[in-house]
Amino acid sequence: MKRTCFALALTLASTGALAADGAFNSAEDAIDYRQAAFGLIKENFSDMWAMMKDKKPMDEKAFAQRAQHLALLAQIPFTGFDVAGSDKGDTSALPAIWQKRDEFDAKASQFQLATERLAQVTQSGDAGDIKKAFGAVGKTCKGCHDNFKAE
Ligand code: HEC
């Protein structure tokens, strides 16, 4: 098992598919990468949402872990927008991202800060603070999608 993983890592590294530095092989890769990251963001966010809205029992430990993961994941998608040509193809990213890049980047920063804040307040455990911080994260999703993502 260990050996397989190592071989896989080597293969990925040699094909340049390890995209940690934001380098992608193609625009399609960049689109897949950012969509996959947003998919994980949604998984975490939806589960927290279900707990906040009493759709499932609140598990404080699980909630806090999701909040930590969300703050990490919030760092991931944005290098996927740096690649030329990734405004075309199988994507719901709007041209406004590249036309108003400063505004988009500002929204990304607000999102990252909001998720960090949420991860922090889940440590203190104050229900009111958590609720507020969670609501603030939700607003940053919508605030960006309204301007920069097609329906
Ligand atoms: C700064 C802008 C921005 C923020 C903040 C943001 N998104 Fe997005 N999101 C996008 C863009 C742009 C796309 C389209 C990506 C593409 O199709 O290339 C996207 C796509 C998605 C997708 C679809 C992924 C797929 O499989 O195609 C989901 C789900 C999603 N976002 C959820 C969220 C959630 C939940 C949050 C907040 C917790 C969030 N996003 C925050 C800009 C943002």
PDB file of C-alpha atoms and ligand atoms in Angstrom:
ATOM      1  CA  MET A   1       0.000   0.000   0.000  1.00  0.00           C
ATOM      2  CA  LYS A   2       2.734   2.407   1.047  1.00  0.00           C
ATOM      3  CA  ARG A   3       4.709   1.546  -2.039  1.00  0.00           C
ATOM      4  CA  THR A   4       1.730   2.125  -4.331  1.00  0.00           C
ATOM      5  CA  CYS A   5       1.159   5.557  -2.829  1.00  0.00           C
ATOM      6  CA  PHE A   6       4.792   6.449  -3.258  1.00  0.00           C
ATOM      7  CA  ALA A   7       4.784   5.287  -6.878  1.00  0.00           C
ATOM      8  CA  LEU A   8       1.638   7.291  -7.497  1.00  0.00           C
ATOM      9  CA  ALA A   9       3.170  10.362  -5.900  1.00  0.00           C
ATOM     10  CA  LEU A  10       6.222   9.994  -8.110  1.00  0.00           C
ATOM     11  CA  THR A  11       4.099   9.634 -11.223  1.00  0.00           C
ATOM     12  CA  LEU A  12       2.069  12.681 -10.297  1.00  0.00           C
ATOM     13  CA  ALA A  13       5.180  14.673  -9.507  1.00  0.00           C
ATOM     14  CA  SER A  14       6.869  13.755 -12.758  1.00  0.00           C
ATOM     15  CA  THR A  15       3.834  14.644 -14.851  1.00  0.00           C
ATOM     16  CA  GLY A  16       3.597  17.924 -12.973  1.00  0.00           C
ATOM     17  CA  ALA A  17       0.094  17.105 -11.786  1.00  0.00           C
ATOM     18  CA  LEU A  18       0.873  18.030  -8.187  1.00  0.00           C
ATOM     19  CA  ALA A  19      -0.577  21.471  -8.360  1.00  0.00           C
ATOM     20  CA  ALA A  20       0.490  22.813  -4.976  1.00  0.00           C
ATOM     21  CA  ASP A  21       2.234  25.790  -6.533  1.00  0.00           C
ATOM     22  CA  GLY A  22      -0.692  26.627  -8.756  1.00  0.00           C
ATOM     23  CA  ALA A  23       0.862  25.178 -11.898  1.00  0.00           C
ATOM     24  CA  PHE A  24      -1.570  23.204 -14.015  1.00  0.00           C
ATOM     25  CA  ASN A  25      -1.141  21.193 -17.166  1.00  0.00           C
ATOM     26  CA  SER A  26      -4.130  22.693 -18.854  1.00  0.00           C
ATOM     27  CA  ALA A  27      -7.097  24.995 -18.405  1.00  0.00           C
ATOM     28  CA  GLU A  28      -9.293  21.887 -17.998  1.00  0.00           C
ATOM     29  CA  ASP A  29      -7.149  20.733 -15.067  1.00  0.00           C
ATOM     30  CA  ALA A  30      -7.448  24.135 -13.446  1.00  0.00           C
ATOM     31  CA  ILE A  31     -11.237  24.080 -13.829  1.00  0.00           C
ATOM     32  CA  ASP A  32     -11.476  20.526 -12.430  1.00  0.00           C
ATOM     33  CA  TYR A  33      -9.258  21.489  -9.529  1.00  0.00           C
ATOM     34  CA  ARG A  34     -11.231  24.534  -8.428  1.00  0.00           C
ATOM     35  CA  GLN A  35     -14.574  22.736  -8.913  1.00  0.00           C
ATOM     36  CA  ALA A  36     -13.341  19.789  -6.824  1.00  0.00           C
ATOM     37  CA  ALA A  37     -12.271  22.200  -4.084  1.00  0.00           C
ATOM     38  CA  PHE A  38     -15.665  23.941  -4.123  1.00  0.00           C
ATOM     39  CA  GLY A  39     -17.305  20.494  -3.993  1.00  0.00           C
ATOM     40  CA  LEU A  40     -15.445  19.732  -0.741  1.00  0.00           C
ATOM     41  CA  ILE A  41     -16.262  23.191   0.564  1.00  0.00           C
ATOM     42  CA  LYS A  42     -19.925  22.503  -0.069  1.00  0.00           C
ATOM     43  CA  GLU A  43     -19.772  19.067   1.634  1.00  0.00           C
ATOM     44  CA  ASN A  44     -18.419  20.636   4.790  1.00  0.00           C
ATOM     45  CA  PHE A  45     -20.628  23.687   4.676  1.00  0.00           C
ATOM     46  CA  SER A  46     -23.851  21.699   4.046  1.00  0.00           C
ATOM     47  CA  ASP A  47     -23.216  19.359   6.943  1.00  0.00           C
ATOM     48  CA  MET A  48     -22.620  22.313   9.260  1.00  0.00           C
ATOM     49  CA  TRP A  49     -25.720  23.973   7.867  1.00  0.00           C
ATOM     50  CA  ALA A  50     -27.776  20.853   8.657  1.00  0.00           C
ATOM     51  CA  MET A  51     -26.535  20.951  12.257  1.00  0.00           C
ATOM     52  CA  MET A  52     -27.163  24.685  12.609  1.00  0.00           C
ATOM     53  CA  LYS A  53     -30.706  24.321  11.282  1.00  0.00           C
ATOM     54  CA  ASP A  54     -31.527  21.267  13.444  1.00  0.00           C
ATOM     55  CA  LYS A  55     -31.867  19.071  10.376  1.00  0.00           C
ATOM     56  CA  LYS A  56     -29.529  16.709  12.181  1.00  0.00           C
ATOM     57  CA  PRO A  57     -28.298  16.576  15.772  1.00  0.00           C
ATOM     58  CA  MET A  58     -25.560  19.034  16.685  1.00  0.00           C
ATOM     59  CA  ASP A  59     -22.271  17.226  17.203  1.00  0.00           C
ATOM     60  CA  GLU A  60     -19.957  19.936  18.486  1.00  0.00           C
ATOM     61  CA  LYS A  61     -16.789  18.004  17.856  1.00  0.00           C
ATOM     62  CA  ALA A  62     -17.744  17.170  14.269  1.00  0.00           C
ATOM     63  CA  PHE A  63     -18.869  20.747  13.711  1.00  0.00           C
ATOM     64  CA  ALA A  64     -15.555  22.127  14.950  1.00  0.00           C
ATOM     65  CA  GLN A  65     -13.627  19.717  12.758  1.00  0.00           C
ATOM     66  CA  ARG A  66     -15.663  20.716   9.710  1.00  0.00           C
ATOM     67  CA  ALA A  67     -14.980  24.355  10.535  1.00  0.00           C
ATOM     68  CA  GLN A  68     -11.226  23.644  10.633  1.00  0.00           C
ATOM     69  CA  HIS A  69     -11.407  21.831   7.310  1.00  0.00           C
ATOM     70  CA  LEU A  70     -13.480  24.584   5.744  1.00  0.00           C
ATOM     71  CA  ALA A  71     -10.864  27.176   6.715  1.00  0.00           C
ATOM     72  CA  LEU A  72      -8.180  25.062   5.045  1.00  0.00           C
ATOM     73  CA  LEU A  73     -10.288  24.369   1.971  1.00  0.00           C
ATOM     74  CA  ALA A  74     -11.049  28.071   1.563  1.00  0.00           C
ATOM     75  CA  GLN A  75      -7.382  28.511   0.608  1.00  0.00           C
ATOM     76  CA  ILE A  76      -7.543  25.971  -2.213  1.00  0.00           C
ATOM     77  CA  PRO A  77      -9.739  26.960  -5.190  1.00  0.00           C
ATOM     78  CA  PHE A  78      -8.301  30.311  -6.164  1.00  0.00           C
ATOM     79  CA  THR A  79      -5.060  29.315  -7.891  1.00  0.00           C
ATOM     80  CA  GLY A  80      -7.387  27.503 -10.293  1.00  0.00           C
ATOM     81  CA  PHE A  81      -8.494  30.879 -11.641  1.00  0.00           C
ATOM     82  CA  ASP A  82      -4.967  31.983 -12.551  1.00  0.00           C
ATOM     83  CA  VAL A  83      -4.693  29.839 -15.647  1.00  0.00           C
ATOM     84  CA  ALA A  84      -5.161  31.433 -19.060  1.00  0.00           C
ATOM     85  CA  GLY A  85      -8.075  29.955 -20.981  1.00  0.00           C
ATOM     86  CA  SER A  86      -9.838  28.655 -17.851  1.00  0.00           C
ATOM     87  CA  ASP A  87     -12.612  31.187 -18.451  1.00  0.00           C
ATOM     88  CA  LYS A  88     -13.840  28.898 -21.255  1.00  0.00           C
ATOM     89  CA  GLY A  89     -15.054  25.328 -21.251  1.00  0.00           C
ATOM     90  CA  ASP A  90     -17.017  23.330 -18.694  1.00  0.00           C
ATOM     91  CA  THR A  91     -17.180  26.069 -16.096  1.00  0.00           C
ATOM     92  CA  SER A  92     -19.748  28.298 -14.430  1.00  0.00           C
ATOM     93  CA  ALA A  93     -17.151  30.971 -13.703  1.00  0.00           C
ATOM     94  CA  LEU A  94     -18.316  34.288 -15.181  1.00  0.00           C
ATOM     95  CA  PRO A  95     -16.046  36.556 -17.283  1.00  0.00           C
ATOM     96  CA  ALA A  96     -16.425  39.180 -14.508  1.00  0.00           C
ATOM     97  CA  ILE A  97     -13.781  37.250 -12.527  1.00  0.00           C
ATOM     98  CA  TRP A  98     -11.103  38.227 -15.013  1.00  0.00           C
ATOM     99  CA  GLN A  99     -12.596  41.642 -15.786  1.00  0.00           C
ATOM    100  CA  LYS A 100     -12.781  42.667 -12.128  1.00  0.00           C
ATOM    101  CA  ARG A 101     -10.066  40.524 -10.657  1.00  0.00           C
ATOM    102  CA  ASP A 102      -9.452  42.843  -7.672  1.00  0.00           C
ATOM    103  CA  GLU A 103     -13.063  42.601  -6.630  1.00  0.00           C
ATOM    104  CA  PHE A 104     -13.045  38.829  -6.994  1.00  0.00           C
ATOM    105  CA  ASP A 105      -9.832  38.523  -4.980  1.00  0.00           C
ATOM    106  CA  ALA A 106     -11.318  40.735  -2.269  1.00  0.00           C
ATOM    107  CA  LYS A 107     -14.337  38.429  -2.055  1.00  0.00           C
ATOM    108  CA  ALA A 108     -12.025  35.439  -1.830  1.00  0.00           C
ATOM    109  CA  SER A 109     -10.155  37.095   1.062  1.00  0.00           C
ATOM    110  CA  GLN A 110     -13.378  37.918   2.881  1.00  0.00           C
ATOM    111  CA  PHE A 111     -14.416  34.282   2.525  1.00  0.00           C
ATOM    112  CA  GLN A 112     -11.073  33.046   3.861  1.00  0.00           C
ATOM    113  CA  LEU A 113     -11.215  35.431   6.828  1.00  0.00           C
ATOM    114  CA  ALA A 114     -14.798  34.444   7.618  1.00  0.00           C
ATOM    115  CA  THR A 115     -13.923  30.734   7.620  1.00  0.00           C
ATOM    116  CA  GLU A 116     -10.891  31.381   9.849  1.00  0.00           C
ATOM    117  CA  ARG A 117     -13.078  33.304  12.258  1.00  0.00           C
ATOM    118  CA  LEU A 118     -15.601  30.447  12.309  1.00  0.00           C
ATOM    119  CA  ALA A 119     -12.858  27.895  12.973  1.00  0.00           C
ATOM    120  CA  GLN A 120     -11.660  30.101  15.853  1.00  0.00           C
ATOM    121  CA  VAL A 121     -15.012  30.600  17.536  1.00  0.00           C
ATOM    122  CA  THR A 122     -15.841  26.890  17.402  1.00  0.00           C
ATOM    123  CA  GLN A 123     -12.904  26.487  19.799  1.00  0.00           C
ATOM    124  CA  SER A 124     -14.505  28.785  22.374  1.00  0.00           C
ATOM    125  CA  GLY A 125     -17.844  27.032  21.952  1.00  0.00           C
ATOM    126  CA  ASP A 126     -20.087  30.076  22.471  1.00  0.00           C
ATOM    127  CA  ALA A 127     -23.253  29.167  20.551  1.00  0.00           C
ATOM    128  CA  GLY A 128     -24.180  32.770  19.734  1.00  0.00           C
ATOM    129  CA  ASP A 129     -20.740  33.569  18.334  1.00  0.00           C
ATOM    130  CA  ILE A 130     -20.720  30.360  16.296  1.00  0.00           C
ATOM    131  CA  LYS A 131     -24.105  31.122  14.811  1.00  0.00           C
ATOM    132  CA  LYS A 132     -23.008  34.618  13.836  1.00  0.00           C
ATOM    133  CA  ALA A 133     -19.720  33.448  12.360  1.00  0.00           C
ATOM    134  CA  PHE A 134     -21.471  30.695  10.419  1.00  0.00           C
ATOM    135  CA  GLY A 135     -23.973  33.174   8.981  1.00  0.00           C
ATOM    136  CA  ALA A 136     -21.095  35.422   7.947  1.00  0.00           C
ATOM    137  CA  VAL A 137     -19.463  32.569   6.002  1.00  0.00           C
ATOM    138  CA  GLY A 138     -22.743  31.838   4.195  1.00  0.00           C
ATOM    139  CA  LYS A 139     -22.964  35.489   3.160  1.00  0.00           C
ATOM    140  CA  THR A 140     -19.514  35.343   1.588  1.00  0.00           C
ATOM    141  CA  CYS A 141     -20.519  32.322  -0.568  1.00  0.00           C
ATOM    142  CA  LYS A 142     -23.578  34.124  -1.841  1.00  0.00           C
ATOM    143  CA  GLY A 143     -21.785  37.467  -2.142  1.00  0.00           C
ATOM    144  CA  CYS A 144     -19.327  35.943  -4.562  1.00  0.00           C
ATOM    145  CA  HIS A 145     -21.678  33.630  -6.472  1.00  0.00           C
ATOM    146  CA  ASP A 146     -24.152  36.468  -7.146  1.00  0.00           C
ATOM    147  CA  ASN A 147     -21.508  38.348  -9.104  1.00  0.00           C
ATOM    148  CA  PHE A 148     -19.040  35.773 -10.320  1.00  0.00           C
ATOM    149  CA  LYS A 149     -20.754  32.420 -10.838  1.00  0.00           C
ATOM    150  CA  ALA A 150     -23.417  31.451 -13.374  1.00  0.00           C
ATOM    151  CA  GLU A 151     -26.572  29.769 -12.009  1.00  0.00           C
TER     152      GLU A 151
HETATM  153  C1  HEC B   1     -14.688  34.456  -4.147  1.00  0.00           C
HETATM  154  C2  HEC B   1     -15.746  33.736  -4.833  1.00  0.00           C
HETATM  155  C3  HEC B   1     -16.401  32.532  -4.256  1.00  0.00           C
HETATM  156  C4  HEC B   1     -16.663  32.221  -2.946  1.00  0.00           C
HETATM  157  C5  HEC B   1     -16.368  33.048  -1.704  1.00  0.00           C
HETATM  158  C6  HEC B   1     -17.336  30.948  -2.953  1.00  0.00           C
HETATM  159  N1  HEC B   1     -17.479  30.495  -4.231  1.00  0.00           N
HETATM  160 FE1  HEC B   1     -18.356  28.778  -4.795  1.00  0.00          FE
HETATM  161  N2  HEC B   1     -17.784  29.119  -6.730  1.00  0.00           N
HETATM  162  C7  HEC B   1     -17.225  30.268  -7.190  1.00  0.00           C
HETATM  163  C8  HEC B   1     -17.023  30.173  -8.623  1.00  0.00           C
HETATM  164  C9  HEC B   1     -16.425  31.232  -9.522  1.00  0.00           C
HETATM  165  C10 HEC B   1     -17.477  28.898  -9.000  1.00  0.00           C
HETATM  166  C11 HEC B   1     -17.479  28.301 -10.412  1.00  0.00           C
HETATM  167  C12 HEC B   1     -16.217  27.449 -10.617  1.00  0.00           C
HETATM  168  C13 HEC B   1     -16.159  26.834 -11.997  1.00  0.00           C
HETATM  169  O1  HEC B   1     -17.192  26.270 -12.468  1.00  0.00           O
HETATM  170  O2  HEC B   1     -15.095  26.911 -12.636  1.00  0.00           O
HETATM  171  C14 HEC B   1     -17.950  28.258  -7.769  1.00  0.00           C
HETATM  172  C15 HEC B   1     -18.499  26.986  -7.739  1.00  0.00           C
HETATM  173  C16 HEC B   1     -19.080  26.429  -6.616  1.00  0.00           C
HETATM  174  C17 HEC B   1     -19.736  25.149  -6.602  1.00  0.00           C
HETATM  175  C18 HEC B   1     -19.898  24.202  -7.805  1.00  0.00           C
HETATM  176  C19 HEC B   1     -18.694  23.294  -7.918  1.00  0.00           C
HETATM  177  C20 HEC B   1     -18.791  22.345  -9.112  1.00  0.00           C
HETATM  178  O3  HEC B   1     -18.762  21.129  -8.906  1.00  0.00           O
HETATM  179  O4  HEC B   1     -18.908  22.824 -10.246  1.00  0.00           O
HETATM  180  C21 HEC B   1     -20.192  24.949  -5.325  1.00  0.00           C
HETATM  181  C22 HEC B   1     -20.961  23.746  -4.805  1.00  0.00           C
HETATM  182  C23 HEC B   1     -19.798  26.112  -4.539  1.00  0.00           C
HETATM  183  N3  HEC B   1     -19.116  26.986  -5.365  1.00  0.00           N
HETATM  184  C24 HEC B   1     -20.068  26.270  -3.214  1.00  0.00           C
HETATM  185  C25 HEC B   1     -19.591  27.332  -2.435  1.00  0.00           C
HETATM  186  C26 HEC B   1     -19.844  27.473  -1.012  1.00  0.00           C
HETATM  187  C27 HEC B   1     -20.712  26.539  -0.183  1.00  0.00           C
HETATM  188  C28 HEC B   1     -19.180  28.589  -0.614  1.00  0.00           C
HETATM  189  C29 HEC B   1     -19.083  29.164   0.757  1.00  0.00           C
HETATM  190  C30 HEC B   1     -18.907  28.295   1.885  1.00  0.00           C
HETATM  191  C31 HEC B   1     -18.537  29.143  -1.806  1.00  0.00           C
HETATM  192  N4  HEC B   1     -18.815  28.363  -2.883  1.00  0.00           N
HETATM  193  C32 HEC B   1     -17.774  30.308  -1.809  1.00  0.00           C
HETATM  194  C33 HEC B   1     -16.882  31.360  -6.437  1.00  0.00           C
HETATM  195  C34 HEC B   1     -16.927  31.435  -5.057  1.00  0.00           C
END
